[in-house]
XYZ file of C-alpha atoms in Angstrom:
695
model
C 97.737 25.442 -2.563
C 96.521 22.437 -4.396
C 92.955 21.473 -3.453
C 93.948 17.839 -3.311
C 96.820 18.182 -0.836
C 94.609 18.392 2.277
C 92.776 15.160 1.527
C 95.897 13.299 0.477
C 97.467 13.818 3.908
C 94.750 11.530 5.230
C 95.737 8.880 2.733
C 99.403 9.296 3.684
C 98.627 7.730 7.035
C 97.399 4.552 5.390
C 98.280 4.237 1.747
C 101.978 4.502 2.648
C 101.268 1.635 4.955
C 104.702 0.497 5.777
C 104.677 2.827 8.777
C 102.547 1.033 11.268
C 102.587 -0.223 14.850
C 104.595 -2.122 17.470
C 103.148 -5.093 19.367
C 99.385 -5.393 19.602
C 99.350 -4.996 23.388
C 101.046 -1.596 23.111
C 98.374 -0.099 20.898
C 95.348 0.868 22.897
C 93.105 3.901 22.623
C 93.610 6.664 25.157
C 90.975 8.869 26.733
C 92.194 11.665 24.432
C 91.643 9.444 21.402
C 88.091 8.644 22.480
C 87.308 12.303 23.119
C 88.734 13.362 19.746
C 86.558 10.751 18.023
C 83.397 11.998 19.737
C 84.206 15.635 18.952
C 84.827 14.880 15.276
C 81.525 13.006 15.039
C 79.604 15.821 16.692
C 81.275 18.516 14.593
C 80.480 16.703 11.354
C 76.905 15.912 12.355
C 76.066 19.544 13.102
C 78.490 21.501 10.912
C 79.287 19.686 7.662
C 77.893 21.021 4.407
C 76.239 17.684 3.686
C 73.507 16.313 5.935
C 75.463 13.435 7.476
C 73.547 10.648 9.169
C 75.792 8.158 10.924
C 73.548 5.210 10.118
C 74.317 1.649 9.085
C 74.760 2.567 5.417
C 77.362 5.169 6.345
C 79.038 2.699 8.696
C 79.482 0.176 5.895
C 80.895 2.856 3.611
C 83.363 4.083 6.247
C 84.492 0.540 7.080
C 85.084 -0.149 3.387
C 87.062 3.092 3.172
C 89.224 2.015 6.131
C 89.988 -1.293 4.406
C 90.830 0.610 1.208
C 93.259 2.830 3.103
C 94.735 -0.043 5.114
C 95.275 -2.598 2.383
C 94.242 -1.133 -0.988
C 95.697 -3.957 -3.084
C 94.584 -6.812 -0.783
C 98.188 -7.839 -0.163
C 98.321 -8.294 3.617
C 94.982 -9.280 5.120
C 93.127 -12.564 4.616
C 89.390 -12.915 4.120
C 89.202 -14.549 7.560
C 90.839 -11.458 9.082
C 88.129 -9.257 7.600
C 85.344 -11.489 8.833
C 86.862 -11.682 12.313
C 86.161 -7.970 12.621
C 83.040 -7.952 10.476
C 81.078 -6.388 13.348
C 82.783 -3.075 12.489
C 80.826 -2.946 9.223
C 77.736 -1.975 11.190
C 79.479 -0.765 14.323
C 81.856 1.786 12.810
C 79.383 4.595 13.508
C 78.970 3.633 17.152
C 82.717 3.392 17.649
C 83.141 6.908 16.277
C 80.204 8.620 17.977
C 80.793 7.060 21.396
C 84.573 6.867 21.253
C 84.524 3.086 21.699
C 87.733 2.393 19.779
C 88.952 -0.888 21.278
C 87.748 -3.059 18.368
C 89.177 -0.636 15.812
C 92.587 -0.675 17.498
C 92.465 -4.470 17.778
C 91.736 -4.742 14.059
C 94.628 -2.480 13.234
C 96.799 -4.517 15.553
C 95.961 -7.615 13.521
C 96.754 -5.767 10.311
C 100.021 -4.668 11.925
C 101.022 -8.239 12.640
C 100.240 -9.240 9.016
C 102.341 -6.353 7.757
C 105.311 -7.260 9.944
C 105.026 -10.920 8.953
C 105.099 -10.002 5.274
C 108.197 -7.817 5.599
C 109.970 -10.496 7.602
C 108.992 -13.044 4.931
C 110.421 -10.823 2.163
C 113.717 -10.425 3.989
C 113.940 -14.174 4.615
C 113.242 -14.939 0.955
C 115.992 -12.583 -0.197
C 118.486 -14.013 2.247
C 117.661 -17.588 1.219
C 117.434 -16.913 -2.542
C 119.675 -13.931 -3.404
C 119.183 -14.155 -7.202
C 116.192 -14.245 -9.549
C 115.453 -16.003 -12.817
C 114.497 -13.436 -15.466
C 113.858 -15.870 -18.323
C 110.279 -17.023 -17.637
C 106.933 -15.824 -18.961
C 105.552 -14.265 -15.769
C 103.873 -10.874 -15.784
C 102.948 -8.535 -12.933
C 99.720 -6.571 -13.135
C 99.933 -2.859 -12.371
C 96.834 -3.173 -10.216
C 94.231 -5.784 -9.429
C 96.729 -8.645 -9.078
C 94.589 -9.702 -6.117
C 91.005 -8.679 -6.875
C 89.531 -9.841 -3.600
C 90.580 -10.964 -0.167
C 92.199 -14.407 -0.379
C 91.918 -17.287 2.065
C 95.518 -18.502 2.228
C 98.905 -16.851 2.692
C 100.271 -19.059 -0.077
C 98.197 -17.122 -2.596
C 99.754 -13.850 -1.415
C 103.237 -15.431 -1.431
C 102.978 -15.875 -5.196
C 102.095 -12.221 -5.751
C 104.800 -10.971 -3.413
C 107.401 -13.141 -5.127
C 106.535 -11.405 -8.426
C 106.568 -7.966 -6.796
C 109.980 -8.664 -5.290
C 111.308 -9.875 -8.649
C 109.949 -6.753 -10.336
C 111.723 -4.538 -7.765
C 114.980 -6.329 -8.568
C 114.371 -6.257 -12.326
C 113.680 -2.521 -12.222
C 117.116 -1.888 -10.716
C 118.722 -4.135 -13.328
C 117.093 -2.145 -16.125
C 117.934 1.289 -14.720
C 121.504 0.331 -13.774
C 122.741 -2.246 -16.315
C 126.112 -2.664 -14.584
C 124.711 -3.498 -11.147
C 125.326 -7.057 -9.899
C 122.823 -9.367 -8.209
C 124.529 -9.092 -4.843
C 124.091 -5.307 -4.759
C 120.457 -5.591 -5.840
C 119.833 -8.080 -3.059
C 121.567 -5.865 -0.500
C 119.470 -2.832 -1.465
C 116.198 -4.735 -1.304
C 116.999 -6.255 2.079
C 117.885 -2.807 3.414
C 114.678 -1.350 1.954
C 112.471 -3.923 3.653
C 114.372 -3.655 6.930
C 113.952 0.124 6.882
C 110.248 -0.329 6.258
C 110.009 -2.818 9.108
C 111.736 -0.370 11.445
C 109.297 2.359 10.466
C 106.410 -0.038 11.010
C 107.482 -0.620 14.578
C 107.650 3.093 15.371
C 103.968 3.825 14.842
C 101.914 4.778 17.886
C 98.247 4.957 18.844
C 97.808 8.386 17.248
C 98.625 6.865 13.874
C 95.781 4.398 14.373
C 93.412 7.175 15.445
C 94.372 9.206 12.365
C 93.695 6.245 10.106
C 90.343 5.550 11.750
C 89.163 9.159 11.646
C 90.719 9.594 8.205
C 88.542 6.757 6.931
C 85.500 8.340 8.579
C 86.088 11.852 7.211
C 87.241 10.880 3.717
C 84.192 8.658 3.318
C 82.230 11.934 3.471
C 84.372 14.111 1.221
C 88.075 14.368 0.354
C 88.694 17.735 2.013
C 87.285 16.994 5.482
C 90.147 15.797 7.658
C 91.141 15.171 11.244
C 94.694 16.214 12.083
C 96.410 15.042 15.257
C 98.770 17.504 16.970
C 101.758 15.850 15.283
C 100.053 15.863 11.905
C 99.165 19.545 12.251
C 102.802 20.341 12.884
C 103.909 18.201 9.945
C 101.319 19.879 7.727
C 102.686 23.293 8.699
C 106.125 22.034 7.718
C 104.748 20.918 4.356
C 103.242 24.365 3.820
C 106.501 26.067 4.771
C 108.391 23.667 2.538
C 106.394 24.949 -0.394
C 107.592 28.468 0.348
C 111.023 27.836 1.889
C 112.238 24.636 0.253
C 111.917 23.488 -3.352
C 108.450 24.974 -3.854
C 106.483 21.780 -4.420
C 103.333 20.413 -2.837
C 103.490 16.640 -2.318
C 100.904 13.930 -1.809
C 100.885 10.166 -1.287
C 99.667 7.804 -3.961
C 99.956 4.081 -3.343
C 103.584 3.464 -2.366
C 104.886 6.644 -3.995
C 105.096 10.328 -3.116
C 103.766 12.371 -6.026
C 104.183 16.043 -6.938
C 100.720 17.575 -6.631
C 101.549 21.151 -7.582
C 104.512 23.468 -8.076
C 104.491 26.811 -6.317
C 104.651 29.572 -8.965
C 108.069 31.192 -8.936
C 109.510 28.488 -6.669
C 112.850 26.721 -7.212
C 111.258 23.596 -8.710
C 109.109 25.575 -11.153
C 112.025 27.800 -12.149
C 114.281 24.815 -12.767
C 111.866 23.194 -15.209
C 113.022 19.780 -13.963
C 110.058 18.753 -11.788
C 106.463 18.495 -13.021
C 103.031 17.793 -11.526
C 102.331 14.039 -11.276
C 106.050 13.162 -11.196
C 106.678 10.433 -8.593
C 109.657 10.781 -6.233
C 111.386 7.476 -5.460
C 114.634 8.603 -3.779
C 116.122 11.697 -2.121
C 119.800 12.651 -1.764
C 121.476 15.580 -0.029
C 123.926 17.833 -1.834
C 125.666 16.890 -5.047
C 126.967 13.513 -3.934
C 125.095 12.325 -0.829
C 123.684 8.792 -0.810
C 120.216 8.440 -2.296
C 117.610 7.286 0.234
C 114.710 5.285 -1.159
C 111.377 6.860 -0.250
C 109.189 4.180 -1.831
C 106.573 3.248 0.785
C 107.878 5.952 3.136
C 105.325 8.112 4.938
C 104.780 11.549 3.504
C 105.942 13.392 6.615
C 109.311 11.623 6.523
C 109.792 12.434 2.841
C 109.083 16.089 3.582
C 111.799 16.052 6.250
C 114.317 14.636 3.779
C 113.536 17.267 1.148
C 113.495 20.160 3.615
C 116.752 22.049 4.102
C 118.382 25.476 4.419
C 118.223 28.086 1.702
C 121.060 27.709 -0.784
C 121.576 23.989 -0.214
C 120.840 21.433 -2.902
C 118.709 18.317 -2.912
C 118.672 15.525 -5.490
C 115.439 13.766 -6.361
C 115.147 10.555 -8.331
C 111.766 10.702 -10.047
C 109.567 8.705 -12.362
C 108.377 11.397 -14.810
C 104.647 11.816 -15.254
C 105.078 11.035 -18.954
C 106.927 7.774 -18.267
C 105.026 4.575 -19.003
C 107.208 2.324 -16.854
C 108.734 2.735 -13.401
C 112.149 2.053 -14.904
C 112.051 5.363 -16.818
C 113.614 7.398 -14.021
C 115.840 10.431 -13.900
C 117.639 12.416 -11.209
C 117.082 16.161 -10.851
C 119.004 18.612 -8.689
C 117.254 21.617 -7.154
C 118.698 24.422 -5.039
C 116.459 25.227 -2.087
C 115.288 28.818 -1.841
C 112.605 31.048 -0.375
C 109.575 31.902 -2.496
C 108.718 35.579 -2.094
C 105.493 37.374 -2.963
C 107.323 39.002 -5.853
C 108.077 35.560 -7.313
C 104.338 34.801 -7.468
C 103.228 38.248 -8.625
C 101.320 38.787 -11.863
C 103.442 39.842 -14.819
C 102.850 40.908 -18.398
C 104.305 40.377 -21.840
C 103.374 41.138 -25.443
C 102.959 38.605 -28.254
C 103.319 39.783 -31.834
C 101.201 38.061 -34.482
C 101.661 38.550 -38.237
C 98.337 38.991 -40.067
C 97.623 40.305 -43.545
C 100.958 42.057 -43.730
C 100.446 43.725 -40.359
C 101.995 43.083 -36.963
C 99.288 42.803 -34.335
C 100.144 42.994 -30.647
C 98.375 40.969 -27.969
C 98.996 41.446 -24.276
C 99.526 38.486 -21.943
C 99.064 38.777 -18.181
C 100.199 35.723 -16.238
C 98.341 35.281 -12.936
C 100.037 32.442 -10.971
C 97.887 32.865 -7.830
C 95.352 35.136 -6.125
C 97.362 36.876 -3.440
C 97.099 39.841 -1.115
C 99.546 41.243 1.414
C 97.188 40.779 4.371
C 99.559 42.371 6.899
C 99.914 45.563 4.874
C 96.191 45.612 4.110
C 95.141 45.159 7.738
C 97.619 47.798 8.926
C 96.004 50.338 6.598
C 98.889 50.806 4.167
C 97.676 52.566 1.033
C 99.877 50.717 -1.481
C 99.592 47.096 -0.354
C 100.230 44.411 -2.956
C 97.382 42.340 -4.337
C 96.525 40.469 -7.509
C 93.833 42.958 -8.516
C 96.055 45.999 -7.995
C 98.955 44.416 -9.875
C 96.769 43.307 -12.792
C 95.174 46.773 -13.024
C 98.645 48.316 -13.308
C 99.668 45.775 -15.945
C 96.547 46.562 -17.972
C 97.559 50.220 -18.081
C 101.036 49.195 -19.177
C 99.624 47.067 -22.004
C 97.266 49.828 -23.110
C 100.261 52.072 -23.571
C 101.723 49.395 -25.847
C 98.594 49.461 -28.047
C 97.609 45.818 -27.655
C 94.552 44.530 -29.518
C 93.431 42.359 -26.613
C 94.555 40.602 -23.446
C 95.147 36.944 -22.663
C 94.928 36.121 -18.953
C 97.140 33.062 -18.417
C 95.813 31.224 -15.356
C 97.264 27.790 -16.048
C 98.491 26.228 -12.828
C 96.739 28.861 -10.699
C 95.651 26.815 -7.666
C 93.547 29.596 -6.155
C 94.234 31.729 -3.112
C 92.362 34.748 -1.788
C 88.710 34.603 -2.870
C 88.329 38.354 -2.398
C 90.956 38.884 -5.092
C 89.222 36.647 -7.612
C 86.028 38.580 -6.900
C 87.620 42.011 -7.230
C 89.627 41.071 -10.317
C 86.423 40.202 -12.172
C 85.498 43.822 -11.546
C 88.386 44.965 -13.740
C 86.474 43.588 -16.724
C 82.789 44.186 -15.866
C 80.894 47.282 -14.738
C 79.444 46.067 -11.440
C 77.587 42.834 -10.911
C 77.585 39.501 -9.035
C 80.572 37.167 -9.352
C 79.970 34.065 -7.211
C 77.371 32.424 -4.967
C 78.319 30.628 -1.743
C 75.831 28.172 -0.241
C 76.292 27.080 3.385
C 75.206 23.932 5.219
C 71.793 25.438 6.024
C 71.063 26.192 2.396
C 71.589 29.936 2.767
C 73.191 31.601 -0.227
C 75.471 34.612 -0.003
C 76.082 36.558 -3.182
C 79.427 38.260 -3.780
C 80.135 40.734 -6.509
C 81.864 43.805 -7.832
C 80.389 47.079 -6.569
C 82.821 49.503 -8.225
C 81.737 51.418 -11.310
C 83.893 51.333 -14.428
C 86.270 48.822 -15.920
C 90.003 48.705 -16.517
C 89.702 46.840 -19.827
C 86.651 46.480 -22.068
C 88.421 45.119 -25.151
C 88.801 41.525 -26.405
C 89.697 39.094 -23.611
C 90.576 35.408 -23.266
C 91.303 33.332 -20.161
C 93.677 30.378 -20.508
C 93.226 27.545 -17.954
C 94.306 23.931 -17.476
C 93.652 20.985 -15.146
C 95.726 22.644 -12.402
C 93.612 25.821 -12.397
C 91.545 25.487 -9.233
C 89.268 27.131 -6.691
C 89.458 30.936 -6.986
C 90.797 30.747 -10.541
C 87.763 28.628 -11.500
C 85.449 31.235 -9.980
C 87.134 33.951 -12.043
C 87.100 31.971 -15.303
C 83.486 30.904 -14.711
C 82.354 34.484 -14.146
C 84.090 35.761 -17.299
C 82.457 32.933 -19.251
C 78.985 33.495 -17.762
C 79.080 37.212 -18.495
C 80.133 36.545 -22.073
C 82.952 38.925 -21.291
C 85.660 36.777 -22.812
C 86.590 33.375 -24.175
C 87.869 30.584 -21.922
C 90.531 28.435 -23.586
C 92.598 25.408 -22.599
C 91.512 22.276 -20.758
C 88.922 21.456 -18.110
C 89.872 22.944 -14.742
C 90.406 21.072 -11.455
C 86.861 21.170 -10.043
C 87.506 22.371 -6.472
C 84.199 24.012 -5.581
C 84.005 23.607 -1.809
C 84.962 25.767 1.180
C 86.652 24.446 4.326
C 87.171 25.863 7.805
C 89.672 24.775 10.452
C 88.603 24.349 14.080
C 90.458 23.312 17.205
C 89.562 20.147 19.091
C 90.610 19.147 22.582
C 93.206 16.980 20.843
C 94.133 18.041 17.320
C 92.234 19.970 14.648
C 89.397 19.343 12.222
C 89.292 20.755 8.730
C 85.723 20.488 7.488
C 83.750 21.328 4.356
C 81.230 24.020 5.280
C 80.091 25.569 2.000
C 80.044 25.239 -1.763
C 80.759 27.650 -4.628
C 78.281 28.280 -7.427
C 78.644 30.372 -10.543
C 76.198 33.176 -11.204
C 74.644 30.884 -13.811
C 73.732 28.586 -10.908
C 76.187 25.825 -11.840
C 78.648 24.517 -9.287
C 82.367 24.495 -10.049
C 82.594 21.337 -7.928
C 83.901 18.197 -9.656
C 83.238 19.390 -13.225
C 85.262 22.583 -12.983
C 85.064 25.027 -15.883
C 84.770 23.690 -19.427
C 86.669 25.830 -21.962
C 84.902 27.351 -24.948
C 87.741 26.030 -27.111
C 89.640 23.009 -25.838
C 93.377 22.414 -26.190
C 94.812 18.898 -25.884
C 96.442 18.083 -22.539
C 98.812 15.482 -21.132
C 97.155 15.653 -17.703
C 95.041 12.592 -16.982
C 91.638 13.264 -15.419
C 92.014 9.954 -13.598
C 95.149 11.180 -11.833
C 94.616 14.919 -11.324
C 91.477 16.813 -10.399
C 88.598 16.731 -7.946
C 86.940 13.861 -9.812
C 90.070 11.759 -9.168
C 89.611 12.058 -5.382
C 87.549 9.497 -3.452
C 84.047 10.543 -2.397
C 84.195 13.987 -4.002
C 80.961 15.921 -3.502
C 78.843 15.951 -6.674
C 78.212 18.717 -9.165
C 74.815 20.366 -8.790
C 73.051 23.658 -9.373
C 71.234 26.436 -7.563
C 69.008 29.171 -8.913
C 70.849 31.546 -11.258
C 71.062 35.230 -10.423
C 70.241 38.198 -12.628
C 73.239 39.579 -14.461
C 73.971 41.442 -17.653
C 75.658 39.523 -20.464
C 78.260 41.506 -22.403
C 78.116 39.515 -25.592
C 76.821 36.390 -27.287
C 80.012 34.433 -27.736
C 78.094 31.288 -28.703
C 77.315 32.824 -32.071
C 81.024 33.053 -32.915
C 82.250 29.775 -31.410
C 81.691 27.505 -34.473
C 83.780 29.830 -36.657
C 86.443 30.307 -33.984
C 86.747 26.553 -33.458
C 87.073 25.925 -37.185
C 89.790 28.557 -37.547
C 91.612 27.127 -34.506
C 91.417 23.591 -35.905
C 93.056 24.688 -39.169
C 95.967 26.324 -37.335
C 96.347 23.455 -34.848
C 96.622 20.974 -37.703
C 99.485 23.039 -39.151
C 101.252 23.787 -35.854
C 103.957 21.183 -35.045
C 103.640 21.738 -31.295
C 99.862 21.326 -31.317
C 100.060 18.255 -33.555
C 102.596 16.759 -31.182
C 100.473 17.514 -28.126
C 97.381 15.945 -29.697
C 99.224 12.822 -30.814
C 101.183 12.453 -27.579
C 98.018 12.748 -25.478
C 96.319 10.127 -27.660
C 99.335 7.812 -27.571
C 99.742 8.047 -23.805
C 96.067 7.277 -23.304
C 96.272 4.259 -25.613
C 99.442 2.907 -24.048
C 98.063 3.323 -20.526
C 94.924 1.441 -21.495
C 96.877 -1.345 -23.174
C 99.698 -1.693 -20.669
C 97.990 -3.313 -17.713
C 100.995 -5.422 -16.732
C 104.764 -5.706 -17.128
C 106.864 -8.681 -18.106
C 109.233 -10.211 -15.554
C 111.387 -11.546 -18.391
C 114.397 -9.245 -18.732
C 114.692 -9.339 -22.512
C 110.940 -9.144 -23.100
C 110.724 -6.172 -20.744
C 113.490 -4.405 -22.636
C 111.735 -5.015 -25.958
C 108.440 -3.670 -24.599
C 110.150 -0.571 -23.202
C 112.056 0.038 -26.427
C 108.877 -0.257 -28.498
C 107.019 2.237 -26.323
C 109.939 4.648 -26.258
C 110.352 4.375 -30.018
C 106.735 5.472 -30.553
C 107.133 8.456 -28.252
C 110.529 9.377 -29.716
C 109.126 9.298 -33.250
C 106.434 11.776 -32.226
C 108.953 14.118 -30.631
C 111.324 13.999 -33.585
C 108.500 14.669 -36.062
C 107.763 17.827 -34.091
C 111.435 18.812 -34.132
C 111.817 18.183 -37.849
C 108.785 20.367 -38.587
C 110.338 23.154 -36.520
C 113.796 22.732 -38.048
C 115.310 21.520 -34.771
C 117.925 18.841 -34.228
C 116.380 15.406 -33.686
C 117.070 13.326 -30.577
C 118.681 9.913 -30.430
C 116.741 8.494 -27.470
C 113.525 8.962 -25.497
C 115.595 9.701 -22.371
C 116.747 12.919 -24.012
C 113.130 14.052 -24.396
C 112.576 13.741 -20.644
C 115.503 16.101 -20.066
C 114.858 18.338 -23.074
C 113.290 21.334 -21.314
C 115.268 21.144 -18.088
C 117.012 24.486 -18.541
C 113.949 26.723 -18.453
C 110.821 27.176 -16.364
C 107.826 25.141 -17.474
C 106.090 28.344 -18.556
C 108.803 28.776 -21.206
C 108.496 25.270 -22.685
C 107.672 25.031 -26.415
C 104.255 23.474 -25.709
C 103.255 26.184 -23.229
C 104.425 28.904 -25.575
C 102.478 27.321 -28.433
C 99.292 27.454 -26.348
C 99.891 31.132 -25.570
C 100.550 31.915 -29.226
C 97.355 30.125 -30.281
C 95.394 31.963 -27.574
C 96.563 35.221 -29.112
C 95.495 34.000 -32.564
C 92.018 33.075 -31.292
C 91.686 36.434 -29.581
C 92.488 38.211 -32.856
C 89.982 35.999 -34.690
C 87.349 37.039 -32.169
C 88.268 40.714 -32.379
C 87.976 40.579 -36.161
C 84.629 38.765 -36.120
C 83.172 41.280 -33.678
C 84.607 44.334 -35.369
C 86.883 45.172 -32.449
C 90.154 44.954 -34.368
C 91.631 48.435 -34.161
C 94.152 50.414 -36.142
C 97.007 50.158 -33.683
C 98.603 53.267 -35.052
C 95.929 55.097 -33.027
C 96.713 55.280 -29.326
C 94.209 53.678 -26.929
C 91.867 56.165 -25.291
C 90.240 53.724 -22.864
C 90.154 55.107 -19.331
C 90.999 52.864 -16.344
């Protein structure tokens, strides 16, 4: 489960804001709402990991967070609206602690009226002026079009006119044959659908927004869930295991893919990727596509959910796309994700060196799992990550591998006990992780079993989607000097949450924090690899540091532990040898250049033209740069070049992401680095001699 999914469900209640309330008089707090507010305040005051003081400073922060969730781009409310309810800046804390919610609900009612007025205005504009002029010099900023709250509606009218034109222009670019009348019809229907959803919101939606602002101003993983939200969240969790196998989150007006469940239909298809944005959903092979732009997360989940064996079509903006017009449609067959689909598995990579064929074992660990039912019932052969990995190690020993690469890319965590016990396969007893609670007490967890399953060369491969338990494992291996950590900086999820029942709803709250045995937290910073590979994941979009109000990185006292080797002494040589290979490897050169290009283009492209021909030229120039990079990679590998950038977006759609050329190149290079390390340390064996290492 992605660490960011919990927090993002708070934002779904507000960032997808076209979901709000009926008439102001119908939205009033109930006694249950007031009681839930008081219980949340009390629970946080006495149970949260941080020492929370609901003072005036906190009140101002929470009020600002509510405004950010309500109207993040300053497109609905006026400055006079904010000042009318300015008393909430210093009274937010009192409203929460005492359950005095009338002013909060009144403020939201005002926001509701502004939202309805804007949608009605958009519909009226489209009906009065059904066509747009695409020949001017206007541009629309991606963000910050309105940097502060304005005084007059006329100022917002100008921005909304450009946004409406951009929505029409986007359709014209993606469907060149579409006529203006059809574009107008679609936009009118979109805004009417949004208006209908707005008028269906009830008082619990307001309570969830209010408490969501309060909890997410403390940290991104503390969250109030109403009874309806708890049920919807359960559906989202089941969807990940019984639908397409994707965890979703809200981001601005889009629904974004947060994580793919290992072994799930989406991951197996290779068509959907983390950070892809879903803009429409269709049922079966030919059902109408329903726009989900600005739709609440729960409703999108319902559209994607369906019976096993059925298909769903998703129109997405790929994570690598630089413009919202670069869309594609993917078709996924819904299925159930079984434990076997997520189980660890092994393979062998052969590397040619000095006229010899060296073999390196690869164990892919998609998640830390355990069959709790079988374990609790006392079954002797229950499945778990540690047991499966131990068996795979024995299998690889029999194949005379020189070392083992543990591939933990995309491992979002799971059972902490399994991360702890799996460390024990590679060390001979010792601590693995420290857990500090709200009172400052530290519990130390570790491996108590004598012996190891593998004491040879070891590397751990991680990326930005490696989180929680996988960070604990990688951090422990790094601290012990037991193996090299390769890849990119991990997610940074270093906190522990518990779920408790309230009289009305549930509260998920941060209660503890993880620390490595070195004393460093995994929170926010994650685990830094010893040797870094380039990545296309943006730290600004994915990771704990990308979440609002993430708890900071800090340290506690380190514990005593035995280091198995001084890897630092070998790192300069290993990095130099890696750099030489990376410069000669077409896939690595492509990844480095693509990451650099994407970063540059994202920094430069702060707006889009609303001139049709200019927009096309800008898109073609960007696509030409990306296509040139891809074709240079293909030419170096002796592959057929592509004629358009669109083909690159669909290039790997026939295989799981783990089998993509880039992922395979990282695995191959990990094996090369492992062999470099084995040679430097004198651990490179004559593989004609069978391994005698005992389990």
